[in-house]
Short mmCIF file of C-alpha atoms in Angstrom, two decimals:
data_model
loop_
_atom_site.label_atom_id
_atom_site.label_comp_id
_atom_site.label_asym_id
_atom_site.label_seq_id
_atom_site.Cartn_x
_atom_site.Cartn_y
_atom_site.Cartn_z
CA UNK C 1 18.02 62.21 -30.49
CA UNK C 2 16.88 60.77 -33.65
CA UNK C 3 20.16 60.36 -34.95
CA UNK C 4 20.90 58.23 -31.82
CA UNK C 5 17.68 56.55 -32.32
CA UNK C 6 18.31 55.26 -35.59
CA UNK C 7 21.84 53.80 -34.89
CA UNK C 8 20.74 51.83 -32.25
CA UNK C 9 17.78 49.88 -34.67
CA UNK C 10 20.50 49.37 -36.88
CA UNK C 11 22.49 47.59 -34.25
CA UNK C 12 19.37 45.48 -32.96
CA UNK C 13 19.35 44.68 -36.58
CA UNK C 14 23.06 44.02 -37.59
CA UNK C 15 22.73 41.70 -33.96
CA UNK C 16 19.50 39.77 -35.24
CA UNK C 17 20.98 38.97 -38.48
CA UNK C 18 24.38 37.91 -36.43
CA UNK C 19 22.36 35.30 -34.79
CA UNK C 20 20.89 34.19 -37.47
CA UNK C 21 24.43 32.78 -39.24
CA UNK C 22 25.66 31.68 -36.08
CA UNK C 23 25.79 28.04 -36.20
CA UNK C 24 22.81 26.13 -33.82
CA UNK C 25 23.79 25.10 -30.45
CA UNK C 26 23.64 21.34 -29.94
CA UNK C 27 23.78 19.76 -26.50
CA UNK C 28 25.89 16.75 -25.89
CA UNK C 29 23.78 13.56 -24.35
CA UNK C 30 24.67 12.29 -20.75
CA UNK C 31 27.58 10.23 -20.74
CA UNK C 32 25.59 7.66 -19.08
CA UNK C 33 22.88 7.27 -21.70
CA UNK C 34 25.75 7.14 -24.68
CA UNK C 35 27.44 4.07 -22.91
CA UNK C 36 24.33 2.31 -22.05
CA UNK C 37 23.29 2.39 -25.42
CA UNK C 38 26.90 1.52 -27.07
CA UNK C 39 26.82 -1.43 -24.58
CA UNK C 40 23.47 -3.16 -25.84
CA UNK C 41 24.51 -2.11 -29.76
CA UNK C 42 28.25 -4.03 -28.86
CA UNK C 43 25.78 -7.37 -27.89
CA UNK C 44 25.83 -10.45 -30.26
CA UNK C 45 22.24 -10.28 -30.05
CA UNK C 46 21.86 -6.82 -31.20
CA UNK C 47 23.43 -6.41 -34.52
CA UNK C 48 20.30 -6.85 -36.55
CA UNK C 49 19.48 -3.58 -35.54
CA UNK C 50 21.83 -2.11 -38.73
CA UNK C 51 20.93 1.41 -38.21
CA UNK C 52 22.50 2.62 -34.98
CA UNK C 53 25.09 4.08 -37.03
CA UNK C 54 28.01 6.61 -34.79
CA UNK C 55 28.47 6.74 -31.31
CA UNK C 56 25.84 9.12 -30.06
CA UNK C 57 21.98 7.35 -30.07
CA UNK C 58 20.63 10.50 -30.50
CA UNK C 59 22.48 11.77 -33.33
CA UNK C 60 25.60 14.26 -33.93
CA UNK C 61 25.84 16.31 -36.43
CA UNK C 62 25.03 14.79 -39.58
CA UNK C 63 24.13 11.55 -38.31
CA UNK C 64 20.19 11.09 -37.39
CA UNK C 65 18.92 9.25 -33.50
CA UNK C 66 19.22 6.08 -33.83
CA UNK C 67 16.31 3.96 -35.27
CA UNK C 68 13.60 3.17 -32.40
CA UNK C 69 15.61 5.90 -30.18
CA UNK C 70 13.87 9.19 -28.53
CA UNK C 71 15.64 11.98 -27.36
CA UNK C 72 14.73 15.02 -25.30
CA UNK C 73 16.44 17.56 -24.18
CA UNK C 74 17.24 18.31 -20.26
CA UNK C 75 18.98 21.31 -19.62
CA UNK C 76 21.95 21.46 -21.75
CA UNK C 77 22.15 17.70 -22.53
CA UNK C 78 20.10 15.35 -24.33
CA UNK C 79 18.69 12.41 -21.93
CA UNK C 80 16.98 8.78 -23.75
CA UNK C 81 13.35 8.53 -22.96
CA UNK C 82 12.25 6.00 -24.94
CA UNK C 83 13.65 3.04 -26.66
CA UNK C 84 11.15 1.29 -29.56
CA UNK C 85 13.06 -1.63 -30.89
CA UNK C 86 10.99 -5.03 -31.92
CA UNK C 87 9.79 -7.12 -34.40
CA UNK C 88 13.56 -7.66 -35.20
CA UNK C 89 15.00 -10.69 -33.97
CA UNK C 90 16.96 -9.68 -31.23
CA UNK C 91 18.17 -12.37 -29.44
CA UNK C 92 19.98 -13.38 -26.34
CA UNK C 93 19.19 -11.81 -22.93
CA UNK C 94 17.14 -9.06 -21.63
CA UNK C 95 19.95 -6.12 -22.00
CA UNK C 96 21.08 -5.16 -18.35
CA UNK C 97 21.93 -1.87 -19.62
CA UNK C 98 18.95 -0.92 -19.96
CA UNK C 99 18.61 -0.60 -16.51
CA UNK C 100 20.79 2.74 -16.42
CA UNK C 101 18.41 4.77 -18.83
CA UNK C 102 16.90 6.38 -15.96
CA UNK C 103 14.95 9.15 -17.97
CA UNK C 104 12.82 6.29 -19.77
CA UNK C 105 9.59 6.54 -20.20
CA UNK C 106 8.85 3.88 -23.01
CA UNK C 107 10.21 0.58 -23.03
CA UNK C 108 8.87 -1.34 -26.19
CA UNK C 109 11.50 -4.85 -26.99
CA UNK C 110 8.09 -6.72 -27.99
CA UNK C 111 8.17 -9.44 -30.54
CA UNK C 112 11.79 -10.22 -30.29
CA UNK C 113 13.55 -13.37 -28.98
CA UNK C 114 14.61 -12.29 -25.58
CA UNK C 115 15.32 -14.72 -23.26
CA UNK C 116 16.06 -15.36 -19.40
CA UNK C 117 14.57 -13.15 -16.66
CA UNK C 118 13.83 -9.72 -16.32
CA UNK C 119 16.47 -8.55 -14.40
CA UNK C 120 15.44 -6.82 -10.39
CA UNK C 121 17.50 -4.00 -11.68
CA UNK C 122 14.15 -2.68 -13.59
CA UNK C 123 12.95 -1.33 -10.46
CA UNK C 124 15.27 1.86 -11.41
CA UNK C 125 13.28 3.15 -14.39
CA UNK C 126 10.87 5.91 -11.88
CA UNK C 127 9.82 7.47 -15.16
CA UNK C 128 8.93 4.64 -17.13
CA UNK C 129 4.81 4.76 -18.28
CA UNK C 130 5.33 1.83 -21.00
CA UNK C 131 6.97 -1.36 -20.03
CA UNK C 132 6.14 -3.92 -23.56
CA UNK C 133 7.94 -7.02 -23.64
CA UNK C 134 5.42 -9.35 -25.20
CA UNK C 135 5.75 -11.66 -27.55
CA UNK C 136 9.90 -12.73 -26.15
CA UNK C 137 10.82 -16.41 -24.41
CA UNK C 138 11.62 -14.72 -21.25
CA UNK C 139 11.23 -16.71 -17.95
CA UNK C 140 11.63 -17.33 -14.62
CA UNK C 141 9.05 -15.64 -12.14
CA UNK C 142 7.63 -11.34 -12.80
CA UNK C 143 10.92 -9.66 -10.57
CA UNK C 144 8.66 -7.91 -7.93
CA UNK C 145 10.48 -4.98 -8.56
CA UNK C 146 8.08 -3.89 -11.45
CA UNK C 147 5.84 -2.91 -8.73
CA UNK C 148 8.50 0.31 -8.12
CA UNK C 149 7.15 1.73 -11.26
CA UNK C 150 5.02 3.68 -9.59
CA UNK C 151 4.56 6.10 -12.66
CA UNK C 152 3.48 2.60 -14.90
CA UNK C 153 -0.04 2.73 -17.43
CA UNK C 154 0.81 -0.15 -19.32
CA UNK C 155 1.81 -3.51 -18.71
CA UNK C 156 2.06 -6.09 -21.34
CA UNK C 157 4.52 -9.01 -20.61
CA UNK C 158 1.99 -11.86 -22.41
CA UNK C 159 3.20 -14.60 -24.73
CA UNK C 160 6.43 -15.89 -22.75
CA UNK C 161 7.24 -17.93 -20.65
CA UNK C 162 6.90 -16.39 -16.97
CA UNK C 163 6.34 -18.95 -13.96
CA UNK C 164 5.59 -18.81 -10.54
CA UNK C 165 3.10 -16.31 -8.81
CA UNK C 166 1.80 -12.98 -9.81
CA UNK C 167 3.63 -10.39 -8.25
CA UNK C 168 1.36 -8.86 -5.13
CA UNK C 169 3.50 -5.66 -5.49
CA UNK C 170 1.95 -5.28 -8.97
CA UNK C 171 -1.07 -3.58 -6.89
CA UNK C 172 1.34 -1.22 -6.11
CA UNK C 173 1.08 0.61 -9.40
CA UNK C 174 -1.80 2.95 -8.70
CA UNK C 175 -1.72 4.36 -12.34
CA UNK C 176 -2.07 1.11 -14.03
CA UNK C 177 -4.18 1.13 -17.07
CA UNK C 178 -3.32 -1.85 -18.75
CA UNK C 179 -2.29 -5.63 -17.34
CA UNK C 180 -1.72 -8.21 -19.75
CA UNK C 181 0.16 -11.58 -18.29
CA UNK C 182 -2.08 -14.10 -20.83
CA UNK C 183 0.01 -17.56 -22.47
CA UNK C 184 2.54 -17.52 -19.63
CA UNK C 185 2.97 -20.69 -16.94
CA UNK C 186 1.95 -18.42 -14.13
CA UNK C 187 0.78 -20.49 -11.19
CA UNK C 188 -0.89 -19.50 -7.49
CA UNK C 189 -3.84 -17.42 -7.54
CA UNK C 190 -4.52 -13.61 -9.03
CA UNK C 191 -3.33 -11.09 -5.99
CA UNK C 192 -7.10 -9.51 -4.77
CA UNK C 193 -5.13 -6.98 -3.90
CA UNK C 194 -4.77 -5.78 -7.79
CA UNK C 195 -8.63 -4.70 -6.75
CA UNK C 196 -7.29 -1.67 -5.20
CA UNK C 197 -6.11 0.06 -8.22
CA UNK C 198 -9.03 2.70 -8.13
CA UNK C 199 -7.55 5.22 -10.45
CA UNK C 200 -9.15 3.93 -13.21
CA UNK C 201 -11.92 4.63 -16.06
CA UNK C 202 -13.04 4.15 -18.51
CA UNK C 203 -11.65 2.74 -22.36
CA UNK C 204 -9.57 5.16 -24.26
CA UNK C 205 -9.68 7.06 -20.62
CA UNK C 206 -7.94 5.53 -18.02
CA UNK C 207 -9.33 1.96 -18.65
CA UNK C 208 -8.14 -1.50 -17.00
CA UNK C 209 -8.64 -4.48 -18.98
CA UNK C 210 -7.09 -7.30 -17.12
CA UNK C 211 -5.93 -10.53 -19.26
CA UNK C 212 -4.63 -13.56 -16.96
CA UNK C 213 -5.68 -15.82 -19.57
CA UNK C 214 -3.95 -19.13 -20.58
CA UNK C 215 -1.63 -19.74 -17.46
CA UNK C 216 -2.32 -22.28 -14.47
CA UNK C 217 -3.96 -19.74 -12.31
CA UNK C 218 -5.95 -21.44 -9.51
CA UNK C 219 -8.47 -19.90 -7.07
CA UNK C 220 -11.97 -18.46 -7.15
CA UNK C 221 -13.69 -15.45 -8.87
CA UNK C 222 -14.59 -14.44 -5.23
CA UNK C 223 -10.59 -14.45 -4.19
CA UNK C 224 -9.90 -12.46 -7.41
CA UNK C 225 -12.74 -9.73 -7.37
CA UNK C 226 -12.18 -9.17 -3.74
CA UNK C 227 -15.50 -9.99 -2.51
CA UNK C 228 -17.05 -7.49 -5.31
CA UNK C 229 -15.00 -4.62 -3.69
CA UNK C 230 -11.84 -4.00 -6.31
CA UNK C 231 -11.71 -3.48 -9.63
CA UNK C 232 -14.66 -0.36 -9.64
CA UNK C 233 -13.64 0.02 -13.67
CA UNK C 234 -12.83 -2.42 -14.91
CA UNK C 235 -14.54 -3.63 -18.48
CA UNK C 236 -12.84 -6.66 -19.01
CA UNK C 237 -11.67 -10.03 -17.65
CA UNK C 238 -10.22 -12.70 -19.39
CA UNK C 239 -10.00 -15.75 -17.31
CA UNK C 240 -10.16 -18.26 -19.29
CA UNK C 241 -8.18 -21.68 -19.60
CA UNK C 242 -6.68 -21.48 -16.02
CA UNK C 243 -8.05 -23.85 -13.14
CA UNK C 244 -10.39 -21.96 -11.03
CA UNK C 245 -13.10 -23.21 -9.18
CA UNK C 246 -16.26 -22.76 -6.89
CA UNK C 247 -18.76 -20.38 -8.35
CA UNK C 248 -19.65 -17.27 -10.01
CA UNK C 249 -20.65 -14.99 -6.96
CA UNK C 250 -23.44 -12.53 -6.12
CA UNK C 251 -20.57 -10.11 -5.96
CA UNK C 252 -19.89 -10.16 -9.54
CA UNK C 253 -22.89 -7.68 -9.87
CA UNK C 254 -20.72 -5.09 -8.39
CA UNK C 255 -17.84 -4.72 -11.25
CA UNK C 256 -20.90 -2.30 -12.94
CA UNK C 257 -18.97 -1.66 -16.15
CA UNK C 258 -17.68 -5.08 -17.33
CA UNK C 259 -18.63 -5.25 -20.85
CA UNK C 260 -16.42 -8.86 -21.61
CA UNK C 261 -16.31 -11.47 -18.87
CA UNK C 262 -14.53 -14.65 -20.31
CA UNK C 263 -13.93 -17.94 -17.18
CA UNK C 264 -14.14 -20.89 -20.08
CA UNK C 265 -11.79 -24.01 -19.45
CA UNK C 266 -11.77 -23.78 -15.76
CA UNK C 267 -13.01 -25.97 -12.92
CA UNK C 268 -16.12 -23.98 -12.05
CA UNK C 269 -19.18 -24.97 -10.72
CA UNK C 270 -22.62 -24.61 -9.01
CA UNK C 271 -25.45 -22.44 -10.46
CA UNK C 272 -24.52 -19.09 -12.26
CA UNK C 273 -25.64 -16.05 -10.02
CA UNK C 274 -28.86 -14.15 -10.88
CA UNK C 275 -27.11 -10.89 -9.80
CA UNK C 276 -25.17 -11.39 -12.98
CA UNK C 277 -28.33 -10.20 -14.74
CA UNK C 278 -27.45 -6.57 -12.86
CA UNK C 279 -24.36 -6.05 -14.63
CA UNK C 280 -25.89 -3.09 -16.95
CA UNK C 281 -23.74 -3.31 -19.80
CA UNK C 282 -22.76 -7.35 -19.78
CA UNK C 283 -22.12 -8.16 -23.65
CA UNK C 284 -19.97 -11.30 -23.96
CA UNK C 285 -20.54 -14.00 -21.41
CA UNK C 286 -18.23 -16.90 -21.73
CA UNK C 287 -19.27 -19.77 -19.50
CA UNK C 288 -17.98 -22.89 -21.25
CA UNK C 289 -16.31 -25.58 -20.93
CA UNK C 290 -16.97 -25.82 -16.92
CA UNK C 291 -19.32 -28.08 -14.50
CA UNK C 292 -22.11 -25.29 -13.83
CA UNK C 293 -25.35 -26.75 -13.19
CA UNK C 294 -28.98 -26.11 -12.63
CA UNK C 295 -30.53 -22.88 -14.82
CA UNK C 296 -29.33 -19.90 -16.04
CA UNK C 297 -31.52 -17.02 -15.17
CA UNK C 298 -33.68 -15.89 -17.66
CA UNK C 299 -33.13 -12.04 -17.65
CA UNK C 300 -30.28 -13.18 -19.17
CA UNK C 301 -32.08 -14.17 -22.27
CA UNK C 302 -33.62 -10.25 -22.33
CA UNK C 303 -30.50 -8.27 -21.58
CA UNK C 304 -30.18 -4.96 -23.60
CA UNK C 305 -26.77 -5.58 -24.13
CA UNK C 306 -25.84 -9.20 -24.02
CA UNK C 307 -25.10 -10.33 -27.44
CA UNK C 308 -23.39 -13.53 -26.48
CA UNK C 309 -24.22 -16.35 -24.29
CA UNK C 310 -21.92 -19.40 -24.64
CA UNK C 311 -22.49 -22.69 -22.08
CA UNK C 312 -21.10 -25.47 -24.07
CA UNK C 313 -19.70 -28.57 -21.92
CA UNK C 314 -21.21 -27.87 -18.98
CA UNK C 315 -24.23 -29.41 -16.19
CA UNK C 316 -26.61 -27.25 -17.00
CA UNK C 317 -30.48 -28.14 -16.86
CA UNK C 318 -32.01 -29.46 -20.11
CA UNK C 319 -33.20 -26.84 -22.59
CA UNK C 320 -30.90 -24.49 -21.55
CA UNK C 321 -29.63 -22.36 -24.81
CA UNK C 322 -26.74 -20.41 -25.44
CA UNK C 323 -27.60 -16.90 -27.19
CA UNK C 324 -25.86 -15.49 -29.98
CA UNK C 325 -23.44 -17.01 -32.81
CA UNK C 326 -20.33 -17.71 -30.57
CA UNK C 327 -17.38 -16.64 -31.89
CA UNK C 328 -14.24 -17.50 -29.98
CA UNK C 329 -12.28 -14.43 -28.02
CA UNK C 330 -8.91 -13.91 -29.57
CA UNK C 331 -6.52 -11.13 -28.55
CA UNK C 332 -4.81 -10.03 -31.81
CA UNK C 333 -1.49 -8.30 -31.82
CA UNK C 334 -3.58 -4.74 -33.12
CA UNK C 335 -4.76 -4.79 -29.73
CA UNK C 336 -1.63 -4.05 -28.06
CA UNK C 337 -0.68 -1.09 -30.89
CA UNK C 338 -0.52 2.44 -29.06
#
């Protein structure tokens, strides 16, 4: 019995050590993924990128991925789920092809020289979380289709030059964390309906910060906040240099955790709320450059938290005073690293 016992450790042993020198299994990556990618890197616009070197994007044998290409494996193939490539000067059109990476999760082309729309065919990419294409010259209107992302935190599509209305289907995205359409030519008024994105919560949480900035918006707060019912997170809202009007609503008191709310360069008017002294944590209040009048209520002045008060350019009662050393809002590109 012992003798039998002892040959068959040596086997498990002899089997081990087999294993060990047999060469590593590597799975092949779905056909569909390989010719997607060999399509963009075959594009004019795409040959800056110098190291997508062999025919499979993520890697065989000797050769590495491909730079700004993630792999993971699926079975026993290897599927694309994100795709990093910017700050290269790629140019020509958004890549169709991209379309048929289906496993996506990341999409980051941002600060490249894309131009043209964003084709419908975007609505495909069910996985995708990450959707960055800032910082391009792409145009025409936001394809509606985005709003089929349903699995989408972050949305940053800023610094191009997108026209016509703001997708409603964007409210569609119940896991939105992030929203930034700012320097576009985006006319019509913000969707209220983006209020109903509830999942939300807090900064480095699950916070919304929602930047409509520098477009042609028109409207009022009161159309855009929903009557004071959407929006229960959200910390803050950049509005400014649009061309809203009437005035800033009682119901602004109800968006409890806006820390930032920015509405200069607009068309506003009438007297500025005294519910706005409610708004508990209220630190940068941007108010210039508007046709407010009368005078601004004076808990303002002995907020805990405001630090700045800015009124410049507007109809505001004599001796009314700004509060703080103004410093102008700018949204640097760090703000968008993740």
């Amino acid at each position: 019995m012992a003798s039998s016992s002892s040959s068959s450790s040596s086997f498990s042993l002899i089997a081990f050590f087999l294993l060990l020198l047999l060469p590593e299994c590597r799975c092949r990556t779905v056909k569909r993924d390989v010719k997607a990618l060999n399509e963009i890197k075959a594009s004019l616009g795409w040959r800056v990128v110098y190291a997508w070197v062999g025919d499979d994007p993520c890697g065989d044998g000797a050769l590495p991925p491909w730079s700004g290409v993630t792999c993971s494996r699926q079975g026993d193939y290897r599927v694309v789920t994100e795709l990093e490539v910017y700050a290269v000067s790629i140019v020509g059109p958004f890549p169709l092809a991209v379309t048929n990476l289906l496993d996506l999760t990341k999409l980051d082309l941002h600060n490249n020289k894309l131009t043209g729309p964003i084709p419908p065919q975007i609505g495909r990419l069910k996985r995708l979380k990450i959707l960055n294409l800032r910082w391009n010259k792409l145009q025409d209107v936001i394809p509606s289709e985005i709003g089929e992302l349903k699995r989408l935190t972050h949305l940053y599509l800023s610094f191009n030059n997108f026209k016509g209305e703001i997708p409603v289907e964007l409210a569609n995205l119940s896991e939105l964390r992030y929203l930034y359409l700012h320097d576009n030519r985006l006319s019509g008024k913000v969707p209220p309906e983006l209020g109903n994105l509830k999942n939300l919560r807090h900064l480095y949480d699950l916070f919304l910060c929602v930047d409509v900035s520098d477009n042609h918006l028109s409207g009022t707060i009161r159309d855009i906040i929903h009557n004071g019912e959407g929006f229960p997170a959200l910390r803050n809202l950049y509005l400014n240099n649009n061309q809203l009007t009437g005035e800033l609503p009682d119901q602004i008191s109800n968006l409890t955790n806006l820390e930032i709310l920015y509405v200069s360069y607009n068309k506003m008017s009438g007297q500025v709320t005294p519910k706005i002294v409610e708004i508990p944590r209220l630190t940068y209040l941007y108010l210039d450059h508007n046709a407010f009048t009368g005078k601004l209520p004076d808990g303002l002045y002995k907020h805990p938290f405001l630090k700045e008060l800015y009124i410049e350019d507007n109809q505001f009662k004599p001796g009314t005073k700004q509060k703080g050393t103004h410093k102008t809002i700018e949204l640097s590109d760090t703000e968008f690293l993740f």
